[in-house]
Backbone as JSON, one array per atom type, in Angstrom:
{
  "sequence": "XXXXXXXXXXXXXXXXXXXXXXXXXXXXXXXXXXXXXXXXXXXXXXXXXXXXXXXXXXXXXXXXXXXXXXXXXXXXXXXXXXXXXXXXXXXXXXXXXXXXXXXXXXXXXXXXXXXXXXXXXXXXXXXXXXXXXXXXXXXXXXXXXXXXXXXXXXXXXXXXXXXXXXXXXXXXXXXXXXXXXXXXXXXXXXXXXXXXXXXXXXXXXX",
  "N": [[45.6, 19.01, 121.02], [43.59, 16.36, 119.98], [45.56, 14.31, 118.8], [46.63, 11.36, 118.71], [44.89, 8.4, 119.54], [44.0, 5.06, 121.24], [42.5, 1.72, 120.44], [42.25, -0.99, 121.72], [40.71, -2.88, 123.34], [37.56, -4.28, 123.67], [33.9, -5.42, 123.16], [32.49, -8.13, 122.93], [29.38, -8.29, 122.01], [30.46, -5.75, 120.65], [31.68, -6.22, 118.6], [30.31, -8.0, 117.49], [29.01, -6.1, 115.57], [28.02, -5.43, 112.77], [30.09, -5.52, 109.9], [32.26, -5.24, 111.25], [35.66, -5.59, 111.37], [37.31, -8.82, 110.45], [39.9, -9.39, 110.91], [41.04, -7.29, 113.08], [42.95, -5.76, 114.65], [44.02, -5.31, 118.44], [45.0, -1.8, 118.68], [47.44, 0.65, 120.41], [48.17, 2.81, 119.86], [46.86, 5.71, 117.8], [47.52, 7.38, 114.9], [46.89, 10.43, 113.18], [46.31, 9.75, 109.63], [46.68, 7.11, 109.93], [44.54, 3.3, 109.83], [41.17, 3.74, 111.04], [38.09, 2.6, 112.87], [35.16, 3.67, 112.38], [32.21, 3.86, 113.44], [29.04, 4.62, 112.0], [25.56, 4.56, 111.1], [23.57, 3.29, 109.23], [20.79, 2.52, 106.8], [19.26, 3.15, 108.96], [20.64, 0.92, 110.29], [23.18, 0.19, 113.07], [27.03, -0.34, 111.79], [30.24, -0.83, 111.16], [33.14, 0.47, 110.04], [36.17, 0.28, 108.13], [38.23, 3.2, 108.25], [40.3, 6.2, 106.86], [41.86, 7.75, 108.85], [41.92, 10.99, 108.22], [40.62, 13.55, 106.89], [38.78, 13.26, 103.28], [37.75, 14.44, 101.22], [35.46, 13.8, 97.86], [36.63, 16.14, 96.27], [38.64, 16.91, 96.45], [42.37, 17.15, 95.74], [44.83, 17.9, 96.48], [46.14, 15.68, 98.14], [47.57, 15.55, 100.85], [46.73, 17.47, 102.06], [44.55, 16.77, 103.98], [42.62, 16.51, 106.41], [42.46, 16.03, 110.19], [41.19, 16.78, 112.6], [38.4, 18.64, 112.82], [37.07, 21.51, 113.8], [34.6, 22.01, 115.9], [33.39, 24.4, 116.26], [33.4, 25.8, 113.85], [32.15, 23.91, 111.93], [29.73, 23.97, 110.82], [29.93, 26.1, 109.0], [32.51, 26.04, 107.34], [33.8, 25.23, 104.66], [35.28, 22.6, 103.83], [34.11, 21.08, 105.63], [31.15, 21.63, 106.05], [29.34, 19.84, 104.21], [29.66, 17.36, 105.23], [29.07, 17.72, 107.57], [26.65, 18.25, 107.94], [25.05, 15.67, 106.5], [26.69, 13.28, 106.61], [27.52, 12.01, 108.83], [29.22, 9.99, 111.43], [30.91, 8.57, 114.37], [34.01, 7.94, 116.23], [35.48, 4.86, 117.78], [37.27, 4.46, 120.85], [39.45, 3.36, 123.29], [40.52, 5.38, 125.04], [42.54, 8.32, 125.03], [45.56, 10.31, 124.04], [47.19, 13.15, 125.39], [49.64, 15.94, 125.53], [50.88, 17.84, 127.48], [52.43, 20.94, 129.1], [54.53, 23.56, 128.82], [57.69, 23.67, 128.48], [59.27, 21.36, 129.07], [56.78, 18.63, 127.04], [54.4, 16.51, 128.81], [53.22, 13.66, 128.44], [50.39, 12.12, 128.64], [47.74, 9.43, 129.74], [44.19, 9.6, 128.6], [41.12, 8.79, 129.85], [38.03, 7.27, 130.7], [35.03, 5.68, 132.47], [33.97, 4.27, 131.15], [33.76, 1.02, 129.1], [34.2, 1.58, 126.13], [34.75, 4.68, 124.87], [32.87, 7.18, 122.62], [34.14, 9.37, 119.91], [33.01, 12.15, 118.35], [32.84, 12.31, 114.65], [32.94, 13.2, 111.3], [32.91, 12.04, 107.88], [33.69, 10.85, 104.49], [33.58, 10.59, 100.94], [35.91, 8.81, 99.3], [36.83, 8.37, 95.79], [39.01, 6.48, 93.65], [40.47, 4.92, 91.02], [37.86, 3.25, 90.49], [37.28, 2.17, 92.8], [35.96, 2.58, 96.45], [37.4, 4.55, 98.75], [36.79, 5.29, 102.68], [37.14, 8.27, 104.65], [37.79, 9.9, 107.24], [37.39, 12.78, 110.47], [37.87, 13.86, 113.39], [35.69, 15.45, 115.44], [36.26, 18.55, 117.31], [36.24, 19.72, 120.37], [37.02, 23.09, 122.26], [39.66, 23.12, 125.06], [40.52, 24.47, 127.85], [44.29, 24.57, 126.77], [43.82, 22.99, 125.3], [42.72, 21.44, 122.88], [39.65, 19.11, 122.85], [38.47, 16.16, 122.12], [34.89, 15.83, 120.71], [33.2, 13.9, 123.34], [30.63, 11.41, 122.95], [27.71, 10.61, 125.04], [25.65, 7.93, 125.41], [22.6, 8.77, 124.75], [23.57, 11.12, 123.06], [25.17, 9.85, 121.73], [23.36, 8.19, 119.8], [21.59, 10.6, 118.59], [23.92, 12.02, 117.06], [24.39, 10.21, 115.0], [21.98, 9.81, 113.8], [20.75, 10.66, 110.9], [18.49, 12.64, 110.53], [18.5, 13.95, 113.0], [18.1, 17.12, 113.65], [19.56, 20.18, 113.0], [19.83, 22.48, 114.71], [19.98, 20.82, 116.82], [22.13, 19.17, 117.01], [23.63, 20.97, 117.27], [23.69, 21.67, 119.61], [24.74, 19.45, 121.25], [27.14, 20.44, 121.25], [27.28, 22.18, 123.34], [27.36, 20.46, 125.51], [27.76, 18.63, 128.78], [30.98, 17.23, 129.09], [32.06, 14.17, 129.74], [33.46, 13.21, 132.57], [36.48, 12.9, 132.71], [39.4, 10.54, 133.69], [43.23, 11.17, 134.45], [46.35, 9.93, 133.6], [49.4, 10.34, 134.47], [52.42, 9.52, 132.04], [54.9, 7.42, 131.18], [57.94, 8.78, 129.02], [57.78, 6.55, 127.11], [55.74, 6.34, 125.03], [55.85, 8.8, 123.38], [57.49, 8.5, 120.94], [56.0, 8.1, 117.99], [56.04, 5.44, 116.38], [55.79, 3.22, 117.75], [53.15, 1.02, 118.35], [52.1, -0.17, 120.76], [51.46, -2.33, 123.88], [53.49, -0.92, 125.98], [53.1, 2.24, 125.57], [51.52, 2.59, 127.29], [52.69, 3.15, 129.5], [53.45, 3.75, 132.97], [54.38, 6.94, 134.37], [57.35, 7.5, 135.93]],
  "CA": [[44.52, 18.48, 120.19], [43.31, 15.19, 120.01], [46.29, 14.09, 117.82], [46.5, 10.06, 119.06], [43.94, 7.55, 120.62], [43.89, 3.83, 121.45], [41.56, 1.44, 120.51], [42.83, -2.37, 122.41], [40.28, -4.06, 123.96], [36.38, -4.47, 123.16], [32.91, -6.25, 123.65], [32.16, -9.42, 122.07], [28.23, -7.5, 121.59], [30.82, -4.43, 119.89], [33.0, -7.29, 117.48], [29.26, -8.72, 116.63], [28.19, -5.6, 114.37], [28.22, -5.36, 111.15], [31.22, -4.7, 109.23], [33.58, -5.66, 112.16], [36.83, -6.45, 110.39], [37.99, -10.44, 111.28], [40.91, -9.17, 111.24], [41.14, -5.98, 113.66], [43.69, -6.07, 116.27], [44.3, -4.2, 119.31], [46.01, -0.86, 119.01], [48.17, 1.43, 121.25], [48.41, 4.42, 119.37], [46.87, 5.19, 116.4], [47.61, 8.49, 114.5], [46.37, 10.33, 111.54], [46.62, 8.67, 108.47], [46.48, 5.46, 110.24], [43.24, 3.25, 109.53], [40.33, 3.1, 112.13], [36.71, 2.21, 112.62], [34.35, 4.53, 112.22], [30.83, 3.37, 113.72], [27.65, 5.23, 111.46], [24.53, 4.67, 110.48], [22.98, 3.06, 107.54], [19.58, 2.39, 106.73], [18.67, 2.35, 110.11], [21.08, 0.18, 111.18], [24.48, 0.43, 113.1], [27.45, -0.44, 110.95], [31.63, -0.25, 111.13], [33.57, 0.59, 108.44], [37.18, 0.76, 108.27], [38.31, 4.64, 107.09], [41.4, 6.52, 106.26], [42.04, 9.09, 110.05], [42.24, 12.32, 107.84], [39.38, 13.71, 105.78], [39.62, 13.38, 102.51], [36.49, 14.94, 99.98], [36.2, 13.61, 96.34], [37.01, 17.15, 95.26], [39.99, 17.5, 97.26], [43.36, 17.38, 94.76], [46.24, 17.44, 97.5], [46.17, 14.85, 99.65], [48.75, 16.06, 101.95], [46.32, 18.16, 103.07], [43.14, 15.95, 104.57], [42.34, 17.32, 108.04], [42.14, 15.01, 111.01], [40.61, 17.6, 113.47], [37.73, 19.53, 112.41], [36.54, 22.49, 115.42], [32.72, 22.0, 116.84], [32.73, 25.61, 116.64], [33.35, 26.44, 112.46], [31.63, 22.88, 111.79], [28.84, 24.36, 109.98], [30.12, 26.94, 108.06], [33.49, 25.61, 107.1], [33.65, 24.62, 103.16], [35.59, 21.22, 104.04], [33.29, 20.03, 106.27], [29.89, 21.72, 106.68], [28.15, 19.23, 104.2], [30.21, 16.25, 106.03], [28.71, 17.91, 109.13], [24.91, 17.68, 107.72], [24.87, 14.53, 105.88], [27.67, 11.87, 106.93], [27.95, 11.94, 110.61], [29.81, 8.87, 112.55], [31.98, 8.04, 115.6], [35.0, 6.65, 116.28], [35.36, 3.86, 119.39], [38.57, 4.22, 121.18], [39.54, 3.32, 124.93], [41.14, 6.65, 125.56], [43.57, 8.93, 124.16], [46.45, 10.98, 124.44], [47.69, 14.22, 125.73], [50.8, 15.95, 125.94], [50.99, 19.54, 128.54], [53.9, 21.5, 129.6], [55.63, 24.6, 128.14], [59.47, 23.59, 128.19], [58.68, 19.66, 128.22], [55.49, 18.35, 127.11], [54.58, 14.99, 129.13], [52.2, 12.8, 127.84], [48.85, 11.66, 129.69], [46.13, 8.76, 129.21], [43.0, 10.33, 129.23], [39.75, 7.58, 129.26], [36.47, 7.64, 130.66], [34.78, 4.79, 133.44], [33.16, 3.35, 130.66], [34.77, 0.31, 128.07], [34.61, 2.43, 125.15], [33.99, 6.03, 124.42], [32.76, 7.39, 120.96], [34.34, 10.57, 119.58], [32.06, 12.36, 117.1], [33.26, 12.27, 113.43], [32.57, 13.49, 109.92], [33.22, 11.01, 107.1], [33.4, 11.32, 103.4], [34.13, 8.95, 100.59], [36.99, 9.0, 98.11], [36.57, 7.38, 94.52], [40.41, 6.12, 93.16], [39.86, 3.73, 90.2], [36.25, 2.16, 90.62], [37.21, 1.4, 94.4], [35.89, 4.08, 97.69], [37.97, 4.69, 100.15], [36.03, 6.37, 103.37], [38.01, 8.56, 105.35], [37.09, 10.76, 108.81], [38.19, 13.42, 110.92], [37.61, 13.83, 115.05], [35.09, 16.75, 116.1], [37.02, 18.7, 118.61], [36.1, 20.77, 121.2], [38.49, 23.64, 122.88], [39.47, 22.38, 126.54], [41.84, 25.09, 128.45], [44.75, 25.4, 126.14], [43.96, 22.39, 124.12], [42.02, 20.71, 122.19], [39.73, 17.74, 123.01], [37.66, 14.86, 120.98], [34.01, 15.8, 121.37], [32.64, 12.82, 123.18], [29.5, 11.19, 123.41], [27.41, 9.75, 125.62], [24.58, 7.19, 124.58], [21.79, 9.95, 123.98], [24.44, 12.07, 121.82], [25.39, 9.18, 120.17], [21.86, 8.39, 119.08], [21.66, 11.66, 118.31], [24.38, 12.25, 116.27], [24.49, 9.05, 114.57], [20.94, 10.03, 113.36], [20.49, 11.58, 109.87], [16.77, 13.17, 110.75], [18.68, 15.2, 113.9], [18.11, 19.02, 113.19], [20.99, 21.26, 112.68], [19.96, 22.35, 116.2], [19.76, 19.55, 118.39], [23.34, 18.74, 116.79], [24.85, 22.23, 117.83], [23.49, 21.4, 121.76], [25.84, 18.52, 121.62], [28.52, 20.8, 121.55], [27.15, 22.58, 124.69], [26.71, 19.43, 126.4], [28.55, 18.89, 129.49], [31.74, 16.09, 128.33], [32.23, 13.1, 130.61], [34.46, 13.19, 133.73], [38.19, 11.88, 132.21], [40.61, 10.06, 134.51], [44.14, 11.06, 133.79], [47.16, 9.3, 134.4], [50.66, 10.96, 133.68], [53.1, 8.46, 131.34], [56.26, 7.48, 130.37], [57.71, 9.38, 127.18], [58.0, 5.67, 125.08], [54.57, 6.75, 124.38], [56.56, 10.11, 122.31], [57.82, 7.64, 119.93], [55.07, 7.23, 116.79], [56.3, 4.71, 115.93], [55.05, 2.71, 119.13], [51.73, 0.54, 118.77], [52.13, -1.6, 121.54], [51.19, -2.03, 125.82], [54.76, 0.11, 126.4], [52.74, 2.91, 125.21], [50.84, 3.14, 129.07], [53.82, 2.55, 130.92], [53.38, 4.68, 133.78], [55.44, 7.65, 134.66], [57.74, 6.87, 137.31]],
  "C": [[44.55, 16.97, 120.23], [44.53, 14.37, 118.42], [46.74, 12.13, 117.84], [45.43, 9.27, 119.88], [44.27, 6.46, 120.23], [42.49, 3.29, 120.72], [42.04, -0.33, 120.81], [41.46, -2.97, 122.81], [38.62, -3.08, 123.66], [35.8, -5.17, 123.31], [32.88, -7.33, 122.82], [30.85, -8.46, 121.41], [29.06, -6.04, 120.26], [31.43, -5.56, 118.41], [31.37, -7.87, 116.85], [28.66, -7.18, 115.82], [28.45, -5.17, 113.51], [29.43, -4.34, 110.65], [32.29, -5.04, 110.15], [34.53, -6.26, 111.4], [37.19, -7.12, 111.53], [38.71, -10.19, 111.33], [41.6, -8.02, 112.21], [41.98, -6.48, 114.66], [43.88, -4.99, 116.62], [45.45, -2.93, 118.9], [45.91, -0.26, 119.79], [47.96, 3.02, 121.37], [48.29, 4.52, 117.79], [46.91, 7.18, 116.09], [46.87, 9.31, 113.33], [46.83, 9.92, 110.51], [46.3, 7.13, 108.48], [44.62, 5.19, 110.09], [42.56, 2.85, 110.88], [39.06, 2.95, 111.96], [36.17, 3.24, 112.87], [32.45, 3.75, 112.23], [29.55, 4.97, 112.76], [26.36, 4.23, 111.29], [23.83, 4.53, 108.93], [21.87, 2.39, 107.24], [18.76, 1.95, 107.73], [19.63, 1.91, 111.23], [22.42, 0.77, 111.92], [25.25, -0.2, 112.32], [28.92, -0.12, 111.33], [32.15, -0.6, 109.85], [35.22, 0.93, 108.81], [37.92, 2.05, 107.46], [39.96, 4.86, 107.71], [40.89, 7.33, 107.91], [42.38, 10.23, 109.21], [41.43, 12.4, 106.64], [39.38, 13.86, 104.37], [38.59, 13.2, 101.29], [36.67, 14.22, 98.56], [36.98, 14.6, 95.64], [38.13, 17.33, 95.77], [41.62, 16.92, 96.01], [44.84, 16.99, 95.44], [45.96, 16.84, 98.68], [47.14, 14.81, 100.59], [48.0, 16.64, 102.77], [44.71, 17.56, 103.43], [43.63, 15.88, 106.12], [42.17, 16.09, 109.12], [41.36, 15.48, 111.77], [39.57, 18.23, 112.52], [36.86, 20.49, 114.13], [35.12, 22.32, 115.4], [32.47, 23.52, 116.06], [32.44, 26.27, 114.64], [32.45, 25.31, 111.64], [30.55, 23.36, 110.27], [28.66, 25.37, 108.78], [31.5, 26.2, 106.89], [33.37, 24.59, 105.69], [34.53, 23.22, 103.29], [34.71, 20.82, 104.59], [31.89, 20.43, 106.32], [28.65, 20.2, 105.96], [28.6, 17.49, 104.65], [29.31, 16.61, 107.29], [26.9, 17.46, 108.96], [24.09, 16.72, 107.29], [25.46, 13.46, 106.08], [28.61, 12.11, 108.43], [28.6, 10.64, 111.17], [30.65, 8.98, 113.82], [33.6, 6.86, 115.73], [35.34, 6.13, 117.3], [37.12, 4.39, 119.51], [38.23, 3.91, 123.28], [40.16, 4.39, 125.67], [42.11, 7.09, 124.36], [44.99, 9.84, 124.55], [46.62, 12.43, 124.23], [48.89, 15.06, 126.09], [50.55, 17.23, 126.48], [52.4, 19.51, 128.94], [54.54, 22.53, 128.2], [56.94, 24.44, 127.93], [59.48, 21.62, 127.58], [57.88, 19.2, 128.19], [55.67, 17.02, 127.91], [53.57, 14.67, 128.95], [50.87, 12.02, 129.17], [48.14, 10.81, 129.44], [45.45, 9.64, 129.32], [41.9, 9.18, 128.68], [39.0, 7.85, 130.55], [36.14, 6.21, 131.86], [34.53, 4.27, 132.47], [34.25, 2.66, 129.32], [35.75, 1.16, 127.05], [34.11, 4.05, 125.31], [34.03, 6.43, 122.81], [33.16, 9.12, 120.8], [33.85, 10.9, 118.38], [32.76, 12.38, 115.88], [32.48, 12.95, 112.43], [33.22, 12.57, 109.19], [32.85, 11.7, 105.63], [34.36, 10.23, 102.58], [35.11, 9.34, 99.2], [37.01, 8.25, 97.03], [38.35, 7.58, 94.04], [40.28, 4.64, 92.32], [39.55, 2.79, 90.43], [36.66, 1.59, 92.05], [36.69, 2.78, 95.39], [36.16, 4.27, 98.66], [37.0, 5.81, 101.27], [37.18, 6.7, 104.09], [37.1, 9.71, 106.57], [38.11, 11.65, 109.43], [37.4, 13.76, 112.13], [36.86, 15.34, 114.57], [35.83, 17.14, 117.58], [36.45, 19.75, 119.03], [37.29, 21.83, 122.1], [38.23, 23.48, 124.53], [40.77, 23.11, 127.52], [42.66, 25.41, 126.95], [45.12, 23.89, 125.11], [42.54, 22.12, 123.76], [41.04, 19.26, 122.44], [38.58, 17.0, 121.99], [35.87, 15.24, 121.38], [33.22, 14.34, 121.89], [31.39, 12.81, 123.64], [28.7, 10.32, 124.35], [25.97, 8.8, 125.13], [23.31, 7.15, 124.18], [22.62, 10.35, 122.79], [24.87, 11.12, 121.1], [24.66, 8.62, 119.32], [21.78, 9.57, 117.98], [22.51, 12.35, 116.98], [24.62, 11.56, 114.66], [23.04, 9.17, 113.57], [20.87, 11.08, 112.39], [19.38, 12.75, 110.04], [17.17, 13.9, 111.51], [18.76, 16.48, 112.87], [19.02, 20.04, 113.68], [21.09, 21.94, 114.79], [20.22, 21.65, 117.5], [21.41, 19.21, 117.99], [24.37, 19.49, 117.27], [24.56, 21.61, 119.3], [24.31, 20.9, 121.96], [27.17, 19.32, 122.21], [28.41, 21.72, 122.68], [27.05, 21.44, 125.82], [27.72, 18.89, 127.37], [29.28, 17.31, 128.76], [31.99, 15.41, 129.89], [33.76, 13.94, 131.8], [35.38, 12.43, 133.0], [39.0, 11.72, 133.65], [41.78, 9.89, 133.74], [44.69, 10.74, 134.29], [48.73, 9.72, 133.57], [51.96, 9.26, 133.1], [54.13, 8.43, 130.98], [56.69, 8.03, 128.88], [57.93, 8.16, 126.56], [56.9, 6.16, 124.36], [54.75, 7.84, 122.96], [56.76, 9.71, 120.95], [56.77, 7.38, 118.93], [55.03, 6.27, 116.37], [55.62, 3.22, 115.97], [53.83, 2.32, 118.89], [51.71, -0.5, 119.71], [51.57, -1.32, 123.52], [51.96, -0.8, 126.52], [53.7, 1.2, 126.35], [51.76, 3.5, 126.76], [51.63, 2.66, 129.41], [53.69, 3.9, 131.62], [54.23, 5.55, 133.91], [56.13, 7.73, 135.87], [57.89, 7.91, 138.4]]
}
């Protein structure tokens, strides 16, 4: 499953819209819990917002348990997320992400795309904790062999999704919609390490 992605390097045109935190620096490896940008939609406009990586409802009670993944496929039914799925749609930018395969030892993989950034679809939802609102999000995943991957979009679908007015239909297509060509590149385990936000983190596998 889409359990780590990057987000390092970026457009000047991406750092000019609204909400861009002055302070954002490059990461390596960012996990759930950790905070990232979350590109939506707001009166119109585009918009980044910095949110919590794990979903996290007003009504929700145990925060231990705020989801990072939510499946394409239960999306709409699914009492955590369906009215996240019909009302507070976003994306989150990253430059790729990570993968680990193998039955005895997993080994870790880039996986990114030809293009700068890619946007992985999201749900968002906003948390009230005295008179302040934290937003928080969780990746739309699609099933990919015998994992899990980020549904991504391309710059129709992210129109598309990004758009309140899309109809419950045109939003399921997405998830039929063929996903970009990924270039993978197998990696050194420092990457294994959580700990790890730094370049080390793509050191090649020798």
């Amino acid at each position: 499953m889409c359990g780590r992605f990057a987000l390092f390097r970026w457009s000047s045109a991406f750092a000019a819209l609204p909400g861009f935190p002055a302070d954002q620096s490059p990461h390596w490896s960012l996990a759930p819990g950790a905070a990232v940008l979350l590109l939506r939609q707001e009166a119109g406009d585009l918009t980044l917002s910095r949110v919590r990586w794990g979903l996290t409802p007003a009504w929700l009670t145990d925060l231990s348990r705020t989801p990072a993944q939510a499946r394409a496929e239960t999306l709409a039914e699914q009492p955590m997320f369906r009215e996240a799925f019909r009302l507070r749609r976003g994306a989150l930018p990253a430059n790729g992400f990570y993968e680990w395969r193998g039955s005895v030892r997993k080994r870790p993989y880039w996986m990114t795309t030809e293009g700068s950034l890619m946007y992985f679809a999201a749900i968002w939802e906003a948390y009230p904790v005295q008179g302040h609102t934290y937003l928080s999000a969780a990746v739309v995943t699609l099933p990919a062999a015998s994992q899990r991957r980020p549904l991504m979009l391309d710059e129709a679908g992210l129109a598309a999704w990004l758009d309140p007015e899309t109809p419950l239909e045109a939003l399921q297509r997405l998830f039929e919609a063929p996903q970009p060509a990924l270039r993978e590149r197998p990696l050194a385990t420092l990457v294994n390490d959580p700990k790890l936000d730094a370049p080390e983190c793509l050191t090649p596998a020798n």
